[in-house]
Amino acid sequence: MRFSHPPHDRSITICTPGQRQWYRPTSPWKWGINPTFYPGPVPYPLVLHYQLIYPQTPSAAPEILWDVIHPPSFARVSSDRQFFKKWRPPDFDTEAFQPTGVKKVWILSDHPVLAHWVERWGPVIVISSTNLTIRDILEGIYAYFRTPLTRDDLLHVNSIPNNRKCLRYARAQRAKDSYEIEAVVIAQGYRRIDVVGGHRRFQGLRISILPDQAWRLYMNLAPGTVPRIS
């Protein structure tokens, strides 16, 4: 190690490490050393299948075209063609996450209205005995929104003026857009999806990593008509 002084003040001592000390690694995993064994499971980077993720830009459409009032079998994804796109079912049996091994997820929401209700109802919980697939995720979301509203839910809706009117309108639109007899759908009562009105278009999922290294999955819905594609 060399010692020197600045020309303007010799009371200050500058310590300069030797050449070898500059290149001393601070961690055994630096300098291109790639460990081949990990002492435990490595949760990151955790990646969602591209058919489930949020659109890459706000103006873009999600990969899956799906009105969540319908079963996942009605969902469609487009081909990679730029023109004259063809539509096909999602890769239902493909694993939803990489690395593999995810068998349970809790899904929250970014949607401002739905996020409020998720706090009351709890998250969408999807569990599988094997690795979760795209089908598992979509069926879990569909079942969550198909759940009937409880008496307490309706009382909460009525606590805000005009909310019940909006709820009735949402149910009527759901009955109209369904493949069932409208009168039968209306007679079955209100469902959870009715609280978000016309925001029924699946907008995708995103992974959020918290400071404690835990992770959460968030879902969003968007307004707009979802075309019926066979």
PDB file of N, CA and C in Angstrom, residues 89-134:
ATOM      1  N   PRO A  89     -57.364 -21.810 -28.810  1.00  0.00           N
ATOM      2  CA  PRO A  89     -57.406 -21.868 -27.346  1.00  0.00           C
ATOM      3  C   PRO A  89     -56.014 -21.657 -26.752  1.00  0.00           C
ATOM      4  N   PRO A  90     -55.942 -21.154 -25.531  1.00  0.00           N
ATOM      5  CA  PRO A  90     -54.636 -21.038 -24.861  1.00  0.00           C
ATOM      6  C   PRO A  90     -54.005 -22.414 -24.657  1.00  0.00           C
ATOM      7  N   ASP A  91     -52.746 -22.407 -24.301  1.00  0.00           N
ATOM      8  CA  ASP A  91     -52.042 -23.663 -24.011  1.00  0.00           C
ATOM      9  C   ASP A  91     -52.400 -24.107 -22.596  1.00  0.00           C
ATOM     10  N   PHE A  92     -53.610 -24.622 -22.441  1.00  0.00           N
ATOM     11  CA  PHE A  92     -54.166 -24.883 -21.120  1.00  0.00           C
ATOM     12  C   PHE A  92     -53.296 -25.793 -20.263  1.00  0.00           C
ATOM     13  N   ASP A  93     -52.697 -26.797 -20.858  1.00  0.00           N
ATOM     14  CA  ASP A  93     -51.948 -27.790 -20.084  1.00  0.00           C
ATOM     15  C   ASP A  93     -50.488 -27.408 -19.862  1.00  0.00           C
ATOM     16  N   THR A  94     -50.091 -26.234 -20.317  1.00  0.00           N
ATOM     17  CA  THR A  94     -48.726 -25.762 -20.104  1.00  0.00           C
ATOM     18  C   THR A  94     -48.595 -25.176 -18.702  1.00  0.00           C
ATOM     19  N   GLU A  95     -47.448 -25.407 -18.070  1.00  0.00           N
ATOM     20  CA  GLU A  95     -47.237 -24.867 -16.728  1.00  0.00           C
ATOM     21  C   GLU A  95     -47.243 -23.347 -16.760  1.00  0.00           C
ATOM     22  N   ALA A  96     -47.848 -22.760 -15.737  1.00  0.00           N
ATOM     23  CA  ALA A  96     -48.027 -21.305 -15.697  1.00  0.00           C
ATOM     24  C   ALA A  96     -46.768 -20.572 -15.259  1.00  0.00           C
ATOM     25  N   PHE A  97     -45.854 -21.262 -14.565  1.00  0.00           N
ATOM     26  CA  PHE A  97     -44.676 -20.602 -14.001  1.00  0.00           C
ATOM     27  C   PHE A  97     -43.404 -21.343 -14.378  1.00  0.00           C
ATOM     28  N   GLN A  98     -42.342 -20.580 -14.451  1.00  0.00           N
ATOM     29  CA  GLN A  98     -40.985 -21.110 -14.553  1.00  0.00           C
ATOM     30  C   GLN A  98     -40.120 -20.356 -13.548  1.00  0.00           C
ATOM     31  N   PRO A  99     -39.297 -21.008 -12.759  1.00  0.00           N
ATOM     32  CA  PRO A  99     -39.087 -22.453 -12.682  1.00  0.00           C
ATOM     33  C   PRO A  99     -40.350 -23.196 -12.223  1.00  0.00           C
ATOM     34  N   THR A 100     -40.364 -24.483 -12.459  1.00  0.00           N
ATOM     35  CA  THR A 100     -41.510 -25.292 -12.082  1.00  0.00           C
ATOM     36  C   THR A 100     -41.535 -25.488 -10.573  1.00  0.00           C
ATOM     37  N   GLY A 101     -42.629 -26.039 -10.095  1.00  0.00           N
ATOM     38  CA  GLY A 101     -42.746 -26.329  -8.671  1.00  0.00           C
ATOM     39  C   GLY A 101     -43.772 -25.486  -7.948  1.00  0.00           C
ATOM     40  N   VAL A 102     -44.428 -24.542  -8.631  1.00  0.00           N
ATOM     41  CA  VAL A 102     -45.449 -23.705  -7.997  1.00  0.00           C
ATOM     42  C   VAL A 102     -46.766 -24.471  -8.009  1.00  0.00           C
ATOM     43  N   LYS A 103     -47.295 -24.769  -6.817  1.00  0.00           N
ATOM     44  CA  LYS A 103     -48.523 -25.549  -6.700  1.00  0.00           C
ATOM     45  C   LYS A 103     -49.647 -24.789  -6.004  1.00  0.00           C
ATOM     46  N   LYS A 104     -49.358 -23.572  -5.544  1.00  0.00           N
ATOM     47  CA  LYS A 104     -50.389 -22.776  -4.875  1.00  0.00           C
ATOM     48  C   LYS A 104     -50.082 -21.301  -5.075  1.00  0.00           C
ATOM     49  N   VAL A 105     -51.099 -20.525  -5.442  1.00  0.00           N
ATOM     50  CA  VAL A 105     -50.924 -19.079  -5.588  1.00  0.00           C
ATOM     51  C   VAL A 105     -52.109 -18.353  -4.965  1.00  0.00           C
ATOM     52  N   TRP A 106     -51.835 -17.156  -4.496  1.00  0.00           N
ATOM     53  CA  TRP A 106     -52.862 -16.218  -4.054  1.00  0.00           C
ATOM     54  C   TRP A 106     -52.831 -15.055  -5.024  1.00  0.00           C
ATOM     55  N   ILE A 107     -53.979 -14.746  -5.599  1.00  0.00           N
ATOM     56  CA  ILE A 107     -54.062 -13.676  -6.594  1.00  0.00           C
ATOM     57  C   ILE A 107     -54.830 -12.502  -6.010  1.00  0.00           C
ATOM     58  N   LEU A 108     -54.186 -11.339  -5.986  1.00  0.00           N
ATOM     59  CA  LEU A 108     -54.818 -10.091  -5.566  1.00  0.00           C
ATOM     60  C   LEU A 108     -55.190  -9.310  -6.825  1.00  0.00           C
ATOM     61  N   SER A 109     -55.494  -8.017  -6.672  1.00  0.00           N
ATOM     62  CA  SER A 109     -55.915  -7.253  -7.844  1.00  0.00           C
ATOM     63  C   SER A 109     -55.367  -5.840  -7.830  1.00  0.00           C
ATOM     64  N   ASP A 110     -55.036  -5.352  -9.033  1.00  0.00           N
ATOM     65  CA  ASP A 110     -54.656  -3.959  -9.246  1.00  0.00           C
ATOM     66  C   ASP A 110     -55.860  -3.084  -9.570  1.00  0.00           C
ATOM     67  N   HIS A 111     -56.967  -3.694  -9.916  1.00  0.00           N
ATOM     68  CA  HIS A 111     -58.152  -2.932 -10.304  1.00  0.00           C
ATOM     69  C   HIS A 111     -58.679  -2.165  -9.092  1.00  0.00           C
ATOM     70  N   PRO A 112     -58.915  -0.858  -9.196  1.00  0.00           N
ATOM     71  CA  PRO A 112     -59.257  -0.064  -8.008  1.00  0.00           C
ATOM     72  C   PRO A 112     -60.524  -0.519  -7.301  1.00  0.00           C
ATOM     73  N   VAL A 113     -61.544  -0.936  -8.048  1.00  0.00           N
ATOM     74  CA  VAL A 113     -62.786  -1.401  -7.423  1.00  0.00           C
ATOM     75  C   VAL A 113     -62.627  -2.832  -6.926  1.00  0.00           C
ATOM     76  N   LEU A 114     -62.089  -3.683  -7.773  1.00  0.00           N
ATOM     77  CA  LEU A 114     -61.937  -5.086  -7.389  1.00  0.00           C
ATOM     78  C   LEU A 114     -60.998  -5.245  -6.205  1.00  0.00           C
ATOM     79  N   ALA A 115     -59.955  -4.420  -6.126  1.00  0.00           N
ATOM     80  CA  ALA A 115     -59.019  -4.512  -4.999  1.00  0.00           C
ATOM     81  C   ALA A 115     -59.741  -4.298  -3.673  1.00  0.00           C
ATOM     82  N   HIS A 116     -60.708  -3.381  -3.649  1.00  0.00           N
ATOM     83  CA  HIS A 116     -61.497  -3.149  -2.432  1.00  0.00           C
ATOM     84  C   HIS A 116     -62.276  -4.400  -2.042  1.00  0.00           C
ATOM     85  N   TRP A 117     -62.873  -5.046  -3.020  1.00  0.00           N
ATOM     86  CA  TRP A 117     -63.666  -6.234  -2.716  1.00  0.00           C
ATOM     87  C   TRP A 117     -62.793  -7.434  -2.378  1.00  0.00           C
ATOM     88  N   VAL A 118     -61.629  -7.522  -2.977  1.00  0.00           N
ATOM     89  CA  VAL A 118     -60.721  -8.624  -2.641  1.00  0.00           C
ATOM     90  C   VAL A 118     -60.316  -8.553  -1.169  1.00  0.00           C
ATOM     91  N   GLU A 119     -60.219  -7.349  -0.629  1.00  0.00           N
ATOM     92  CA  GLU A 119     -59.924  -7.212   0.798  1.00  0.00           C
ATOM     93  C   GLU A 119     -61.047  -7.794   1.647  1.00  0.00           C
ATOM     94  N   ARG A 120     -62.272  -7.742   1.174  1.00  0.00           N
ATOM     95  CA  ARG A 120     -63.414  -8.318   1.897  1.00  0.00           C
ATOM     96  C   ARG A 120     -63.512  -9.823   1.692  1.00  0.00           C
ATOM     97  N   TRP A 121     -63.325 -10.253   0.464  1.00  0.00           N
ATOM     98  CA  TRP A 121     -63.516 -11.662   0.137  1.00  0.00           C
ATOM     99  C   TRP A 121     -62.286 -12.520   0.376  1.00  0.00           C
ATOM    100  N   GLY A 122     -61.132 -11.916   0.360  1.00  0.00           N
ATOM    101  CA  GLY A 122     -59.893 -12.674   0.348  1.00  0.00           C
ATOM    102  C   GLY A 122     -59.421 -12.874  -1.082  1.00  0.00           C
ATOM    103  N   PRO A 123     -58.185 -13.296  -1.269  1.00  0.00           N
ATOM    104  CA  PRO A 123     -57.628 -13.439  -2.623  1.00  0.00           C
ATOM    105  C   PRO A 123     -58.190 -14.638  -3.365  1.00  0.00           C
ATOM    106  N   VAL A 124     -57.929 -14.675  -4.643  1.00  0.00           N
ATOM    107  CA  VAL A 124     -58.193 -15.878  -5.436  1.00  0.00           C
ATOM    108  C   VAL A 124     -57.126 -16.899  -5.055  1.00  0.00           C
ATOM    109  N   ILE A 125     -57.536 -18.033  -4.547  1.00  0.00           N
ATOM    110  CA  ILE A 125     -56.589 -19.070  -4.135  1.00  0.00           C
ATOM    111  C   ILE A 125     -56.692 -20.235  -5.114  1.00  0.00           C
ATOM    112  N   VAL A 126     -55.585 -20.556  -5.736  1.00  0.00           N
ATOM    113  CA  VAL A 126     -55.544 -21.651  -6.705  1.00  0.00           C
ATOM    114  C   VAL A 126     -54.546 -22.684  -6.202  1.00  0.00           C
ATOM    115  N   ILE A 127     -55.013 -23.914  -6.029  1.00  0.00           N
ATOM    116  CA  ILE A 127     -54.182 -24.994  -5.493  1.00  0.00           C
ATOM    117  C   ILE A 127     -54.255 -26.190  -6.435  1.00  0.00           C
ATOM    118  N   SER A 128     -53.130 -26.830  -6.627  1.00  0.00           N
ATOM    119  CA  SER A 128     -53.082 -28.033  -7.453  1.00  0.00           C
ATOM    120  C   SER A 128     -52.130 -29.036  -6.815  1.00  0.00           C
ATOM    121  N   SER A 129     -52.421 -30.310  -7.006  1.00  0.00           N
ATOM    122  CA  SER A 129     -51.525 -31.348  -6.488  1.00  0.00           C
ATOM    123  C   SER A 129     -50.264 -31.465  -7.338  1.00  0.00           C
ATOM    124  N   THR A 130     -50.327 -30.942  -8.551  1.00  0.00           N
ATOM    125  CA  THR A 130     -49.159 -30.912  -9.432  1.00  0.00           C
ATOM    126  C   THR A 130     -48.822 -29.453  -9.733  1.00  0.00           C
ATOM    127  N   ASN A 131     -47.853 -29.232 -10.588  1.00  0.00           N
ATOM    128  CA  ASN A 131     -47.492 -27.860 -10.946  1.00  0.00           C
ATOM    129  C   ASN A 131     -48.673 -27.151 -11.598  1.00  0.00           C
ATOM    130  N   LEU A 132     -48.889 -25.906 -11.202  1.00  0.00           N
ATOM    131  CA  LEU A 132     -50.031 -25.152 -11.709  1.00  0.00           C
ATOM    132  C   LEU A 132     -49.912 -24.921 -13.213  1.00  0.00           C
ATOM    133  N   THR A 133     -51.022 -25.089 -13.903  1.00  0.00           N
ATOM    134  CA  THR A 133     -51.077 -24.867 -15.344  1.00  0.00           C
ATOM    135  C   THR A 133     -51.891 -23.610 -15.650  1.00  0.00           C
ATOM    136  N   ILE A 134     -51.861 -23.207 -16.914  1.00  0.00           N
ATOM    137  CA  ILE A 134     -52.687 -22.073 -17.341  1.00  0.00           C
ATOM    138  C   ILE A 134     -54.158 -22.372 -17.081  1.00  0.00           C
TER     139      ILE A 134
END
